[in-house]
Coordinates of C-alpha atoms in Angstrom, one line a residue:
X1 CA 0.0 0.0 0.0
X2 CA 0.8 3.5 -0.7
X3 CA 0.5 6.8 0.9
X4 CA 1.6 10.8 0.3
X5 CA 1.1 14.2 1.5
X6 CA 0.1 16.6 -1.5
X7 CA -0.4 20.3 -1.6
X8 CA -2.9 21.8 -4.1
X9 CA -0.5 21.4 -6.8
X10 CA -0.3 17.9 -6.8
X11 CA 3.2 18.0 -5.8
X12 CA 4.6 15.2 -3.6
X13 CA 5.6 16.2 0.0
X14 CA 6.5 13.3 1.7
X15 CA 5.0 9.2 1.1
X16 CA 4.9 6.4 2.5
X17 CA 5.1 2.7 1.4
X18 CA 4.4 -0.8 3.5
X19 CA 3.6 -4.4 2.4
X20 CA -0.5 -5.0 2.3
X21 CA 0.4 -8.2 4.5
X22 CA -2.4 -9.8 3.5
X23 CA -1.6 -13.0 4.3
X24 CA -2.3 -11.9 7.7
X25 CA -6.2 -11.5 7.3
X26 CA -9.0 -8.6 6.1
X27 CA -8.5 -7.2 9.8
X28 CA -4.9 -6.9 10.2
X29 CA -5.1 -5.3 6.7
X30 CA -8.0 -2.8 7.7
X31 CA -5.6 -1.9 10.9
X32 CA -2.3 -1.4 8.6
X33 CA -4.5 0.6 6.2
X34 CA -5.8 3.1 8.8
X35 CA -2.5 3.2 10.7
X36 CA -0.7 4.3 7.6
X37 CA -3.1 7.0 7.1
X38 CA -2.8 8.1 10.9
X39 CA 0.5 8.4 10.4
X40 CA 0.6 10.2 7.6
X41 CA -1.9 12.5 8.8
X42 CA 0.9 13.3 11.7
X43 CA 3.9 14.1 9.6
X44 CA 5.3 17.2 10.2
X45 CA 4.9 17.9 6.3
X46 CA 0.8 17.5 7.1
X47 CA 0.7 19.9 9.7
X48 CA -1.7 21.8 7.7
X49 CA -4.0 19.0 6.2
X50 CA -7.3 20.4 5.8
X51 CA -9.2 16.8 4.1
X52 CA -7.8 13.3 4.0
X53 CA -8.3 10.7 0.4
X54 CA -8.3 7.0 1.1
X55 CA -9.0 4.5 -1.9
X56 CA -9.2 0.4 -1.5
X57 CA -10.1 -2.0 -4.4
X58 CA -13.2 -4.2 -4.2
X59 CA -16.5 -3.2 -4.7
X60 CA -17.0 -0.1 -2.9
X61 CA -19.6 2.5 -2.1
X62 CA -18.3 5.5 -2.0
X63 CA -21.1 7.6 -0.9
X64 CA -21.3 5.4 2.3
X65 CA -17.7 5.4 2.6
X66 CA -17.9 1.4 2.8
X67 CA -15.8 -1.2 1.0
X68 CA -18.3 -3.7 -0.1
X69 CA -16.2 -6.8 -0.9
X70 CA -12.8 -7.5 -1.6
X71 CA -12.4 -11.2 -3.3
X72 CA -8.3 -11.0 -2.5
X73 CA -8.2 -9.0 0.4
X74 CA -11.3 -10.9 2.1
X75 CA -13.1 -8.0 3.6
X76 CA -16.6 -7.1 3.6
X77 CA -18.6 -3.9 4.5
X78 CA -15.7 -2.2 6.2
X79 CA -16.9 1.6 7.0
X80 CA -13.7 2.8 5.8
X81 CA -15.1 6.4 6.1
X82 CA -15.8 6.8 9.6
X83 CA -12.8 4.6 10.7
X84 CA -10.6 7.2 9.0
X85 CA -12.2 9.8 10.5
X86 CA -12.0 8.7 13.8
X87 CA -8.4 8.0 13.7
X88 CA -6.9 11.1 11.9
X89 CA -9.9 13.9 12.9
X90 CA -10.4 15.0 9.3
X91 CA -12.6 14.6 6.3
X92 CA -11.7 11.9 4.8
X93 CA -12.6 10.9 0.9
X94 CA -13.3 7.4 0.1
X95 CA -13.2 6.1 -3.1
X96 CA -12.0 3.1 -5.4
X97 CA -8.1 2.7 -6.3
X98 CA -8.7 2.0 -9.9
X99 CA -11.3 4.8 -10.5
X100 CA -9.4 7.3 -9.0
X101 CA -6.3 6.3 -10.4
X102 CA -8.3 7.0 -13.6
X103 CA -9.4 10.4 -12.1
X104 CA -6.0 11.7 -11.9
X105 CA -5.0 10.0 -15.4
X106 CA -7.8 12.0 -16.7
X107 CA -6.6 15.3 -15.4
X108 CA -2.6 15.2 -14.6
X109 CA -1.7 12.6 -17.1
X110 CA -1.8 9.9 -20.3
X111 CA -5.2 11.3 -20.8
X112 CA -5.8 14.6 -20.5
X113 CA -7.8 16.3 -22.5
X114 CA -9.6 12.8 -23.6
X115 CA -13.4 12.1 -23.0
X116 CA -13.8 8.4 -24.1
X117 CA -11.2 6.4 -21.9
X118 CA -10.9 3.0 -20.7
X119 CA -8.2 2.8 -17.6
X120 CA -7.0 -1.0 -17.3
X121 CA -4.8 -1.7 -14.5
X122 CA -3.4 -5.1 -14.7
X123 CA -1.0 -6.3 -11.3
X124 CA -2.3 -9.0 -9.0
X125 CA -5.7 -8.7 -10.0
X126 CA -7.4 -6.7 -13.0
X127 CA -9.3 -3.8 -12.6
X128 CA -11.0 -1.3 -15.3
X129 CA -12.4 1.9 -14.8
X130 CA -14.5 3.9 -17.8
X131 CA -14.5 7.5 -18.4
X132 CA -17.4 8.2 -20.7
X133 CA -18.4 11.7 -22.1
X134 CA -15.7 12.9 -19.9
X135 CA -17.6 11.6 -17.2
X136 CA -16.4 8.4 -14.7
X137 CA -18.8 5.7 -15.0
X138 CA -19.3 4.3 -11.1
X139 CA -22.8 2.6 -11.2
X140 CA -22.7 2.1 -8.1
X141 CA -19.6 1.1 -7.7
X142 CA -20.5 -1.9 -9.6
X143 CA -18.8 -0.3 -13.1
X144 CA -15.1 -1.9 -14.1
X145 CA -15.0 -5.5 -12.7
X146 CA -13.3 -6.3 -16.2
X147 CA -11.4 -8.8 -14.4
X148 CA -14.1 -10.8 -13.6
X149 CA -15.3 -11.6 -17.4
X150 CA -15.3 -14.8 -18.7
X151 CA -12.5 -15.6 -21.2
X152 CA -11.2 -19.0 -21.0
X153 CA -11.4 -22.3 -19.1
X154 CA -12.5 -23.0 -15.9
X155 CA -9.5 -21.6 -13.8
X156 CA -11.2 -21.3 -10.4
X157 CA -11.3 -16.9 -9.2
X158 CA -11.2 -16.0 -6.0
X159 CA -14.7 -14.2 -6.7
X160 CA -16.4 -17.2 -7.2
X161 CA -16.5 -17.9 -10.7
X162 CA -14.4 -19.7 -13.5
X163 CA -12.4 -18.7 -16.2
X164 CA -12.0 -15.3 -15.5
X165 CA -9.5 -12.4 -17.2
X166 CA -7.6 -12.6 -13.6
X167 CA -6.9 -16.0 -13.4
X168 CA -5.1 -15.8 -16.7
X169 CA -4.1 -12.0 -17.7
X170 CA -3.0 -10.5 -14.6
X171 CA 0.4 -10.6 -13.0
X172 CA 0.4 -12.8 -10.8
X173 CA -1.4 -15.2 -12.9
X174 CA 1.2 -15.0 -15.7
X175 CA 3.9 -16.2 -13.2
X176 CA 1.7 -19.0 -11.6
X177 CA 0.5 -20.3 -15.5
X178 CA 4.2 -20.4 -16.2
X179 CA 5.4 -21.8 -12.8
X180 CA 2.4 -24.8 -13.6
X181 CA 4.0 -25.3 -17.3
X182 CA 7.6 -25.2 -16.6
X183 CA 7.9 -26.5 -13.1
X184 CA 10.5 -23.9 -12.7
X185 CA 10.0 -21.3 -9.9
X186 CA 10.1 -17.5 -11.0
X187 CA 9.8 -13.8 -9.0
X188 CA 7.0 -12.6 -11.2
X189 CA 5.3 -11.4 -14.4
X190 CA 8.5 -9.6 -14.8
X191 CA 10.6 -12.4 -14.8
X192 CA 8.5 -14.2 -17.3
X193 CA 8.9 -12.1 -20.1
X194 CA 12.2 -11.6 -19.5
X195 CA 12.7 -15.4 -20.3
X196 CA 10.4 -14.7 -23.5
X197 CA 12.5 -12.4 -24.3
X198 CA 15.5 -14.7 -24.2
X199 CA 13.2 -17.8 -26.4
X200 CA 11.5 -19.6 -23.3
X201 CA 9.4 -21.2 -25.7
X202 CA 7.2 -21.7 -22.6
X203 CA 7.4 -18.3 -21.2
X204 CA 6.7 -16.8 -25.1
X205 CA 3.5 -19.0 -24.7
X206 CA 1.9 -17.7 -21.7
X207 CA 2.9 -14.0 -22.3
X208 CA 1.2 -15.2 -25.9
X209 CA -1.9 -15.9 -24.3
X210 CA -2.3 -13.5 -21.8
X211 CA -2.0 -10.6 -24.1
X212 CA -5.0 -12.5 -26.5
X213 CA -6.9 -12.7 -23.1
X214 CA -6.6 -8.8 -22.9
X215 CA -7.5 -7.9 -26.2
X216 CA -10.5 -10.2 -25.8
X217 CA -11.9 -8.6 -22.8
X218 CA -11.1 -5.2 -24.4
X219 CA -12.5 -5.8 -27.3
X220 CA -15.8 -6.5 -25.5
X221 CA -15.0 -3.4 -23.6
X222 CA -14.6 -1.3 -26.8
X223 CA -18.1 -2.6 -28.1
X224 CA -20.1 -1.4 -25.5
X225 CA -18.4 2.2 -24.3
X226 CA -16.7 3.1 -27.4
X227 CA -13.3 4.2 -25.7
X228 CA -11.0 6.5 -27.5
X229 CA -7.7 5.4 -25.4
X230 CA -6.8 2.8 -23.6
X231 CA -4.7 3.4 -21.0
X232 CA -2.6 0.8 -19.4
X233 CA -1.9 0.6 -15.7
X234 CA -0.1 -1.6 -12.9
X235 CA 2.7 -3.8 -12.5
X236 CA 2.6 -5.4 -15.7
X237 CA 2.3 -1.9 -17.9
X238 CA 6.1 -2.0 -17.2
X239 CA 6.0 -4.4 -19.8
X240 CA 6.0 -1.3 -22.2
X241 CA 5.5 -2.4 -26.6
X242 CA 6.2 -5.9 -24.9
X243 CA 2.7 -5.6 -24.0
X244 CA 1.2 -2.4 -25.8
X245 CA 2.4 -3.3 -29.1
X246 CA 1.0 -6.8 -29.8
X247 CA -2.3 -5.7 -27.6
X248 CA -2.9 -3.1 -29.9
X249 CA -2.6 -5.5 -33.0
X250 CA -4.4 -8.3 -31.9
X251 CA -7.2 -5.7 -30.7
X252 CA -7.2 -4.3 -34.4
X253 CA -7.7 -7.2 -35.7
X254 CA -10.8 -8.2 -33.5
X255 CA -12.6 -4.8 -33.6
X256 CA -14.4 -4.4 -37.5
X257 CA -17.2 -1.6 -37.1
X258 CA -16.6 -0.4 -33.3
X259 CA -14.1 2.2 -32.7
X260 CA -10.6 1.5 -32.4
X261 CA -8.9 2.7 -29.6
X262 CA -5.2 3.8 -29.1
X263 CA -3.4 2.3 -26.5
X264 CA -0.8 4.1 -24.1
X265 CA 1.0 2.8 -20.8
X266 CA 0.1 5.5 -17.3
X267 CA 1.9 8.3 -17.1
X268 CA 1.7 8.6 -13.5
X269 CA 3.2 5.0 -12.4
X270 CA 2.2 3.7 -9.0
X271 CA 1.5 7.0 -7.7
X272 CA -1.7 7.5 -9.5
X273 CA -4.1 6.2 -7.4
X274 CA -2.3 8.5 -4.5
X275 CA -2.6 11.7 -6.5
X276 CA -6.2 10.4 -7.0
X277 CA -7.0 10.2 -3.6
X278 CA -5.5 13.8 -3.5
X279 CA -7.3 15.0 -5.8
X280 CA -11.0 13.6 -4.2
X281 CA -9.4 15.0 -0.8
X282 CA -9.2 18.6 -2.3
X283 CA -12.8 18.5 -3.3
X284 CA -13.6 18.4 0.5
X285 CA -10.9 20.9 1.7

């Protein structure tokens, strides 16, 4: 998890990074989340915090200020809000990671100045967030869960159902797919197409695979909001053309009447959902 103290201008006065320990449980998780923010709230830098941003992923509802779900953290209707409130004595903005990530996409970086996007970030899970008319789409807080289509198989999610983009597209999938294949142990997603690079005929495969899994799902994405750019976020948009080059191809070729969208990687790295959060926490200052 990440943390920061921002002025106005969006400019980074001091952050904070710890593991998300998950392993641990949905409560110790809750407690490490709202510690972090306490103690950001305390540094010296923050002495003059007028409004607090805290995002989570899951299902949430922001207007409650509740994460609904979380399928990999294991939580359920966690009054984020008030917690926050309690512990740091300011208003606090609630929102989801991927959405506001989008948020500050939209408005500090890849793009600006765009109406039509689709945000993907692809890491341990897969999340999607749509900006439509220049407005983000929340439904709810139901809108994104792009993760959670059905492209292949019957690969068991931790939401339930089979076969979904996660269990074969994100991160952490890509390594496990090629741990399964290869029997050979590997850091991560990284690592993988670093041996694909180098002709791991296996490695090559899954990479392969994963990136027609993408297109799929964004192709159905592209069919029913019409996005003009596709921006690429998380761990795996390190990848760079590795990823963004034969996505965009294999999405040309699937899309015939619909809208074809151009593809860029985040401009704002693993800050954005932090300069998000920012940004919602100005609104209330």
């Amino acid at each position: 998890m990440k943390g920061a103290v921002l002025d106005e201008a969006m400019n980074v006065l001091a952050e904070t990074s710890r593991p998300t320990a998950r392993h641990l449980g949905p409560d110790a998780v809750v407690k490490s989340v709202l510690t972090a923010l306490e103690e950001l709230a305390a540094h010296p830098r923050a002495r003059t915090a007028t409004a607090a941003g805290l995002v989570v992923p899951g299902m949430v509802d922001a207007q409650t200020g509740t994460a609904v779900f979380s399928e990999n953290l294991g939580w359920a209707d966690v009054p984020f809000t008030e917690l926050a409130v309690a512990r740091t004595g300011l208003p606090v903005a609630f929102g989801h990671d991927v959405r506001v990530a989008a948020l500050a996409e939209s408005r500090l970086g890849a793009a600006r100045d765009r109406h039509d996007v689709v945000f993907l970030a692809i890491g341990t899970g897969i999340g999607a967030a749509l900006i439509v008319d220049g407005n983000l789409l929340e439904a709810g807080g139901y809108a994104g869960e792009i993760g959670h289509v059905r492209v292949a198989g019957s690969e068991p999610c931790a939401c339930g159902g089979q076969g979904c983009l996660e269990t074969v597209a994100s991160a952490a999938a890509i390594a496990r797919r090629y741990g399964e294949r290869s029997g050979r142990a590997t850091d991560g997603a990284a690592e993988v197409l670093a041996r694909a690079r180098s002709g791991d005929a296996v490695a090559r495969q899954v990479w392969h695979e994963a990136v027609e899994y993408l297109a799929t799902a964004l192709a159905i994405g592209s069919s029913l909001v019409g996005p003009e750019l596709v921006v690429v976020g998380g761990g795996l948009s390190l990848a760079g053309d590795d990823l963004l080059v034969p996505l965009a191809r294999r999405l040309d070729e699937l899309l015939t009447l619909q809208r074809l969208p151009s593809l860029a990687a985040a401009a704002l790295g693993d800050r954005a959902a932090c300069l998000g959060a920012g940004l919602l926490a100005w609104e209330l200052a």
